[in-house]
PDB file of C-alpha atoms and ligand atoms in Angstrom:
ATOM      1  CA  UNK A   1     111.187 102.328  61.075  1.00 68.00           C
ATOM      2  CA  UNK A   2     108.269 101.326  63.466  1.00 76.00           C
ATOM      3  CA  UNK A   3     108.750  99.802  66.684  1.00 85.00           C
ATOM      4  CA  UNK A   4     106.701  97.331  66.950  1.00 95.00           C
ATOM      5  CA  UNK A   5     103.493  98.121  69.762  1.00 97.00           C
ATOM      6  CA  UNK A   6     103.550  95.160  72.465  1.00 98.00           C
ATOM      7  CA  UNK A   7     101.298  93.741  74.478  1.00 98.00           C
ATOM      8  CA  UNK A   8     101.646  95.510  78.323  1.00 98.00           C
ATOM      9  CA  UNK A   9     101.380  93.951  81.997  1.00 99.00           C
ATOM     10  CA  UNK A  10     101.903  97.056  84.340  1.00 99.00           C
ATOM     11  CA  UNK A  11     102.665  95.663  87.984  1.00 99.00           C
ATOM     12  CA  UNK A  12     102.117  97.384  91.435  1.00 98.00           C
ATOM     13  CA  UNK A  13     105.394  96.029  93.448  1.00 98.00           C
ATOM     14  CA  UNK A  14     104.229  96.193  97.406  1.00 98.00           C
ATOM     15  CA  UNK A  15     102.297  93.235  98.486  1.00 98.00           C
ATOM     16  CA  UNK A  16     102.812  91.751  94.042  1.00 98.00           C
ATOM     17  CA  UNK A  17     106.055  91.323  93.533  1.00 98.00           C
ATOM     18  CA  UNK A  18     107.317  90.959  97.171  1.00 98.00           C
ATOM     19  CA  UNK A  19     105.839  90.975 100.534  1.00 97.00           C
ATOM     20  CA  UNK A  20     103.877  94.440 101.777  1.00 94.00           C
ATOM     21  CA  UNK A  21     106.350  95.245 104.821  1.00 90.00           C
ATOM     22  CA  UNK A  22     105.018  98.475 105.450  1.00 92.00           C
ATOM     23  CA  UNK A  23     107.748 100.761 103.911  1.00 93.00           C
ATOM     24  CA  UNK A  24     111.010  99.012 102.518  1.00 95.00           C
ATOM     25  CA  UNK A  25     113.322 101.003 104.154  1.00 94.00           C
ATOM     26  CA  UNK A  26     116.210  98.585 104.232  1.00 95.00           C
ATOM     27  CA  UNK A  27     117.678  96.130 101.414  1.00 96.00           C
ATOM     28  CA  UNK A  28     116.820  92.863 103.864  1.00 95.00           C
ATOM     29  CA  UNK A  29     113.083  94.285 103.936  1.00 95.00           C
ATOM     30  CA  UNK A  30     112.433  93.188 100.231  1.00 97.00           C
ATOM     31  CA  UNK A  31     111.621  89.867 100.060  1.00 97.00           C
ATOM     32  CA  UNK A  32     110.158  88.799  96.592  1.00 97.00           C
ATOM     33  CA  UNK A  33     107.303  86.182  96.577  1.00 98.00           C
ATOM     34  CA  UNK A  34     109.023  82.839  95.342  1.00 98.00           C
ATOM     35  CA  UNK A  35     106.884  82.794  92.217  1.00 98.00           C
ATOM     36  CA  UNK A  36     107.265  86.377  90.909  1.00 98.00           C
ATOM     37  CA  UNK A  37     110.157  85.661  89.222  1.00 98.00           C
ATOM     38  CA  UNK A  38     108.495  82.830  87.345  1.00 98.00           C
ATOM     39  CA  UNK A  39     105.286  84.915  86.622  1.00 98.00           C
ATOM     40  CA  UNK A  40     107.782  88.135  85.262  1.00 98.00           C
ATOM     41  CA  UNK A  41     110.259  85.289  82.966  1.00 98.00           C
ATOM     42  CA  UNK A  42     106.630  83.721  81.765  1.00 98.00           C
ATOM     43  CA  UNK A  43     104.923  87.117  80.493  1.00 98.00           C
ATOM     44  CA  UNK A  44     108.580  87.978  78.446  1.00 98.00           C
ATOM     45  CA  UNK A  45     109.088  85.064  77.037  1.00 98.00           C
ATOM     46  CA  UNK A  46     105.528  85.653  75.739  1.00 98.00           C
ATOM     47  CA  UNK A  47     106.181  88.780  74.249  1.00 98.00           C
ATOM     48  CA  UNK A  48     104.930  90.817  76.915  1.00 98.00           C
ATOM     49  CA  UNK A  49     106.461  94.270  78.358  1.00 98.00           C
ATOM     50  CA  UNK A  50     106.616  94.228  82.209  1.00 98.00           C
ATOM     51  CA  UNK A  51     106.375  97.452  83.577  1.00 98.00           C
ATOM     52  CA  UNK A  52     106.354  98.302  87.749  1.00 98.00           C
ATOM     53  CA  UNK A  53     104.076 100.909  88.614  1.00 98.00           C
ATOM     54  CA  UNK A  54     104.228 101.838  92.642  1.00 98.00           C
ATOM     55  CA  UNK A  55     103.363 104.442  94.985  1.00 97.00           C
ATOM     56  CA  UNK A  56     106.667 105.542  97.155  1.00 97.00           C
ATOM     57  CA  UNK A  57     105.639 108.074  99.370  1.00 96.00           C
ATOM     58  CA  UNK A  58     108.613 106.948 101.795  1.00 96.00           C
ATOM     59  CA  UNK A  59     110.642 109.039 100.277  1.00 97.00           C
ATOM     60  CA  UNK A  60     108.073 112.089 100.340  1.00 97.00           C
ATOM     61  CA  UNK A  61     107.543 111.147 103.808  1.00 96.00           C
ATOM     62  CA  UNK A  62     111.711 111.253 104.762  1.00 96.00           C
ATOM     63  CA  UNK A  63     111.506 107.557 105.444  1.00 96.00           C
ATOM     64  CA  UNK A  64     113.970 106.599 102.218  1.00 96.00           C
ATOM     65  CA  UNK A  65     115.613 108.254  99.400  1.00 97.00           C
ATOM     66  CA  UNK A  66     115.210 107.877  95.584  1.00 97.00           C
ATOM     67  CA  UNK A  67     118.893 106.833  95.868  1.00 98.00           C
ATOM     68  CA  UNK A  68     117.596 103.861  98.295  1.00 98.00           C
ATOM     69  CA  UNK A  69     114.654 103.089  96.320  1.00 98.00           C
ATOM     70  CA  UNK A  70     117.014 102.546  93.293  1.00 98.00           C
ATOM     71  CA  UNK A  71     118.850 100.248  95.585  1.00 98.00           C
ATOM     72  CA  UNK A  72     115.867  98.512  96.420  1.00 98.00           C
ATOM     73  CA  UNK A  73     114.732  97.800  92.439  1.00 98.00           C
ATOM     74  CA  UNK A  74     118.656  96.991  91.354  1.00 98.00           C
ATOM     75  CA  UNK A  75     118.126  93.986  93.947  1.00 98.00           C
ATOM     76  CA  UNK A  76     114.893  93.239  92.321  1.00 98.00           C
ATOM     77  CA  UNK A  77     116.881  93.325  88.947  1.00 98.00           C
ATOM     78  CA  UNK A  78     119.347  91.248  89.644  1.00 98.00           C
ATOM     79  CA  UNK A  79     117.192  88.427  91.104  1.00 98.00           C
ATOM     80  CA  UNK A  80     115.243  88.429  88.274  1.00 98.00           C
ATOM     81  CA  UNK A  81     118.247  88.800  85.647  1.00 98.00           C
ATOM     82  CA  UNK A  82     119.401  85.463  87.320  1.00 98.00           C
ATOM     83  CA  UNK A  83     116.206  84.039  86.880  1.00 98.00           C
ATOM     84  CA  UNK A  84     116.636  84.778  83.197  1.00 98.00           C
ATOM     85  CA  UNK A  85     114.431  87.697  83.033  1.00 98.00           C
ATOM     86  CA  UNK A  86     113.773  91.304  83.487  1.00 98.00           C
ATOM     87  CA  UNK A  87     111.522  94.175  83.587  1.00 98.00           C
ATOM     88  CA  UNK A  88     111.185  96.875  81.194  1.00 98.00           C
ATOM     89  CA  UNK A  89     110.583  99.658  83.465  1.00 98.00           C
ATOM     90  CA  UNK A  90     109.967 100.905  86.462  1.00 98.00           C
ATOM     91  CA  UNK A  91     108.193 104.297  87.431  1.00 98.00           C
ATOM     92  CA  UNK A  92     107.186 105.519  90.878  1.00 98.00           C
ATOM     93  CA  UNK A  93     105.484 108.207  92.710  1.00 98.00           C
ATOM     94  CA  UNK A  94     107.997 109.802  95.241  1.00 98.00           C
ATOM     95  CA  UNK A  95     104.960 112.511  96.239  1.00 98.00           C
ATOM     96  CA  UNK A  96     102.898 113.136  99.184  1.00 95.00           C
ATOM     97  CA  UNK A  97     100.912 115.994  99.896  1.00 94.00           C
ATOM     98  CA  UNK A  98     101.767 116.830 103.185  1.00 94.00           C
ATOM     99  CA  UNK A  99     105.560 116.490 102.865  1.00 95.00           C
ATOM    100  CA  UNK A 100     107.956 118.500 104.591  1.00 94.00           C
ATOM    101  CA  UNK A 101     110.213 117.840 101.763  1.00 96.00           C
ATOM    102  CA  UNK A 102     109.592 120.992  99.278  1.00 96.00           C
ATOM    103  CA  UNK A 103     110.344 119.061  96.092  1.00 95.00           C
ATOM    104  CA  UNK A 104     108.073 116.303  96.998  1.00 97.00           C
ATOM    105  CA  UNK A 105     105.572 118.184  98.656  1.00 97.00           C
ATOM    106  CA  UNK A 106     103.287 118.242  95.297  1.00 95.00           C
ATOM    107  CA  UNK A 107      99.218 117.290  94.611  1.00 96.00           C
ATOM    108  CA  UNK A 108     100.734 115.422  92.089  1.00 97.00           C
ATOM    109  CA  UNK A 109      99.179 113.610  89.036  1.00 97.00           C
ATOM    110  CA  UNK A 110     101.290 109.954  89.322  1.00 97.00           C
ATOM    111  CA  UNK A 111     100.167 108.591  92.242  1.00 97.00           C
ATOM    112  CA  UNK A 112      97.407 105.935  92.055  1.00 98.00           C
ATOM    113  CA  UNK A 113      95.050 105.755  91.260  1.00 97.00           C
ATOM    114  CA  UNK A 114      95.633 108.811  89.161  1.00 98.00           C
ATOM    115  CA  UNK A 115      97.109 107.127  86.056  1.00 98.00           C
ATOM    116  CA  UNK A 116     100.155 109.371  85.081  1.00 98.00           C
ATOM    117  CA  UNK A 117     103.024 106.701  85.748  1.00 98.00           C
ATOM    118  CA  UNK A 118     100.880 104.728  82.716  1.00 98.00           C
ATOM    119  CA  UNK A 119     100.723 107.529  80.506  1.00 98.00           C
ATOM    120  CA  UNK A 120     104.176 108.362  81.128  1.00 98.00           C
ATOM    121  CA  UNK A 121     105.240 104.623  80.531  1.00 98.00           C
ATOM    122  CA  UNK A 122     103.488 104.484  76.877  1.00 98.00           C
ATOM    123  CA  UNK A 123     104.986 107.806  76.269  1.00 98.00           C
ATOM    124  CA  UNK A 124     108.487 106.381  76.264  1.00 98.00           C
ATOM    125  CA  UNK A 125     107.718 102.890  75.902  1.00 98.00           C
ATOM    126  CA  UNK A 126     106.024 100.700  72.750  1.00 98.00           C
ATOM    127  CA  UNK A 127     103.306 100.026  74.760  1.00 98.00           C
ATOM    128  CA  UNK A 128     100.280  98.210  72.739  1.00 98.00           C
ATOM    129  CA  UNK A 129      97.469 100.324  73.926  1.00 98.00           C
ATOM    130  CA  UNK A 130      94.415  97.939  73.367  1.00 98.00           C
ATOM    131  CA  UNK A 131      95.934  95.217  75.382  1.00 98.00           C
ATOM    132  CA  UNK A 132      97.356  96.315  78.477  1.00 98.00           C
ATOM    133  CA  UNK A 133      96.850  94.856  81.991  1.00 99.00           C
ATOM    134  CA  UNK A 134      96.977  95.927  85.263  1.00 98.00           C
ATOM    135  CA  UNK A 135      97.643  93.672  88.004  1.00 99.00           C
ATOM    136  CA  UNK A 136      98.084  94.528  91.785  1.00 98.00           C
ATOM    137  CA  UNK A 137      96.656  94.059  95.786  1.00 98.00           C
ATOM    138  CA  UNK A 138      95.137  97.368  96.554  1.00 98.00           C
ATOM    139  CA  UNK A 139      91.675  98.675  95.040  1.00 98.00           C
ATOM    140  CA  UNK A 140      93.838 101.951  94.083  1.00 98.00           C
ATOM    141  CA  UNK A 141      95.400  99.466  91.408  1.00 98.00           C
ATOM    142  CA  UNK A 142      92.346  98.352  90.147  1.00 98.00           C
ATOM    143  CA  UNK A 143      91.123 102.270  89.968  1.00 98.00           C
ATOM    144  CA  UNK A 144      94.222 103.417  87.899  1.00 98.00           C
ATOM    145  CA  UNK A 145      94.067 100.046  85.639  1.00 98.00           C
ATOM    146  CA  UNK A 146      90.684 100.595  84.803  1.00 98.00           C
ATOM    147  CA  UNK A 147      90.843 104.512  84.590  1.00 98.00           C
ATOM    148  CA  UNK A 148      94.058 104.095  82.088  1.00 98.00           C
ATOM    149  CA  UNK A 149      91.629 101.320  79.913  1.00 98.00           C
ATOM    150  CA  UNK A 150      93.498  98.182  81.555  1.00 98.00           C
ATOM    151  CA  UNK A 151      92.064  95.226  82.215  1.00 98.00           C
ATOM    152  CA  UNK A 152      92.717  94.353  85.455  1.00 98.00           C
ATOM    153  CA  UNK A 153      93.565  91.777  88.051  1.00 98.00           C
ATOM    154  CA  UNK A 154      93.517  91.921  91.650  1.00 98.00           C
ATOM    155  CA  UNK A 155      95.440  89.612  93.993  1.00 98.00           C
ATOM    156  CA  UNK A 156      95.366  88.032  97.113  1.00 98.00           C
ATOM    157  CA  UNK A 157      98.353  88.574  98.537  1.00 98.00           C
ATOM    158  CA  UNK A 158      99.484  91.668 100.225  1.00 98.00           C
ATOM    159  CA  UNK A 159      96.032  93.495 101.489  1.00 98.00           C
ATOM    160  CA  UNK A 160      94.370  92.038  98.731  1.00 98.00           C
ATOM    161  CA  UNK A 161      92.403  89.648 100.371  1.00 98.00           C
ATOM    162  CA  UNK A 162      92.029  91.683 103.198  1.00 98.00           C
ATOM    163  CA  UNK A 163      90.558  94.501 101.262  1.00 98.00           C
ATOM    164  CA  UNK A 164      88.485  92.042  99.112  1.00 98.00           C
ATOM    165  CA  UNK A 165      86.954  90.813 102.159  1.00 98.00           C
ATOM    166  CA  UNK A 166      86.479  94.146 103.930  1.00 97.00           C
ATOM    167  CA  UNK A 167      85.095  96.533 100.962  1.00 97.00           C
ATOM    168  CA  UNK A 168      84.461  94.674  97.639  1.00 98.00           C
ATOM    169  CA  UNK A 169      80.676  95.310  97.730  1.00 97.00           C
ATOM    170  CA  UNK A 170      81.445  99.567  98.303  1.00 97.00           C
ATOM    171  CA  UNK A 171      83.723  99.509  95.133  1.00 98.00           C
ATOM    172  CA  UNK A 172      82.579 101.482  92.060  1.00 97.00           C
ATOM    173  CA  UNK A 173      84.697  99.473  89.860  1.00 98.00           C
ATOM    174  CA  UNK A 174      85.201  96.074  90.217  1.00 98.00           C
ATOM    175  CA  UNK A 175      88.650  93.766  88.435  1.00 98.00           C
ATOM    176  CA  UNK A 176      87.904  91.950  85.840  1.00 98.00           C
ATOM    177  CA  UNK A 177      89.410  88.736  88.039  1.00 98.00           C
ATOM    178  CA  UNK A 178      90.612  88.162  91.449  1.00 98.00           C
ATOM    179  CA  UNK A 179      93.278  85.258  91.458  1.00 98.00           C
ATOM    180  CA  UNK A 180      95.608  83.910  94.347  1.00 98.00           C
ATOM    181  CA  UNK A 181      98.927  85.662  93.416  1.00 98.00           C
ATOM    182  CA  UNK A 182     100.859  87.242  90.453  1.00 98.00           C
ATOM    183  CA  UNK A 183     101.761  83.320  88.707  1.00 98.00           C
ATOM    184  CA  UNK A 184      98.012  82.870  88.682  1.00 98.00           C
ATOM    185  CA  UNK A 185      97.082  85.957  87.436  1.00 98.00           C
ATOM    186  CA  UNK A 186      99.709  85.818  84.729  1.00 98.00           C
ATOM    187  CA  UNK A 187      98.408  82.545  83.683  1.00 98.00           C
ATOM    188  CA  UNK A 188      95.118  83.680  83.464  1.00 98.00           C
ATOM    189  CA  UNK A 189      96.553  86.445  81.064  1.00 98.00           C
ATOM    190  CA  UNK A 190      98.447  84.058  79.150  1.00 98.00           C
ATOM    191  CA  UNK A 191      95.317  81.377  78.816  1.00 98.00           C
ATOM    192  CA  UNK A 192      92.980  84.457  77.253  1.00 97.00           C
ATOM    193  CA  UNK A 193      90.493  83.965  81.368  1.00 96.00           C
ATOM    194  CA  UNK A 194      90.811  87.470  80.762  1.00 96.00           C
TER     195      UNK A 194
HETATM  196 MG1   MG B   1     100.659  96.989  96.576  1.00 74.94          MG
END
């Protein structure tokens, strides 16, 4: 039997999904934006797989461990599961070269905007390859979405508008579209704007 390939919308979390405060290092520290919810129930119901794709060098750097982190995304889980949705998976970079932390301590090949964590996700997942999408605040996002043939969406939340502002004319790549937040750039998926 096939499975049948489906249409992909990989997420960056920090400063997407919930509000960039610095590194979430305690459960009250994740706050999710009011409309990500919303945005995450609209792509599923549409036949999209949701996938998170973040950068958690906390735990490289000592700050948290993996066993918080998976603290952190159950919360995110169960907001959204009472919102009627849910994700599809999550994968993160725990690596930073520098650590003092041997096992993490690694020039790795997942963190963005390297695009491992997206090749690893449509290894185990029936990931559509000709229409995927990348959406997220940081030009690293943008890098890995285009580099892993996304299109891609940057946002204003988080340090996107910040970074927008600051270095959009030094960037080699460009998003395909800049929108307010994740609802707008999931209806801009969903309305073929991109
Ligand atoms: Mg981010």
């Amino acid at each position: 039997m096939t499975i049948k390939k489906r249409p992909t919308v990989f997420i960056d979390r920090d400063g997407t999904i919930n509000k960039d405060a610095g590194y979430i290092n305690s459960l009250k520290n994740f706050e999710m934006y009011p409309f990500a919810p919303q945005a995450i129930k609209l792509l599923k119901d549409n036949g999209y797989l949701v996938v998170i794709i973040t950068n958690q060098a906390g735990i490289a750097r000592g700050i948290f461990t993996e066993d918080f982190l998976s603290q952190v995304h159950n919360k995110m889980r169960v907001i959204l599961q009472k919102n009627g949705t849910d994700i599809d998976g999550i994968f993160y970079c725990p690596h930073y070269k520098g650590s003092k932390i041997p096992a993490y301590n690694i020039d790795c090949d997942c963190r963005k905007p390297k695009t491992k964590m997206i090749d690893d996700a449509i290894k185990l997942l029936p990931v559509d390859t000709s229409n995927m999408f990348m959406i997220g605040d940081k030009y690293t996002d943008i890098q890995m979405g285009i580099n892993a043939k996304c299109k891609t969406i940057m946002v204003k939340t988080g340090y996107g508008e910040g970074e927008i502002a600051n270095d959009y004319s030094k960037w080699k790549l460009k998003p395909g579209l800049i929108t307010d937040n994740l609802l707008t750039a999931v209806l801009s998926i969903l309305s073929g704007k991109i």
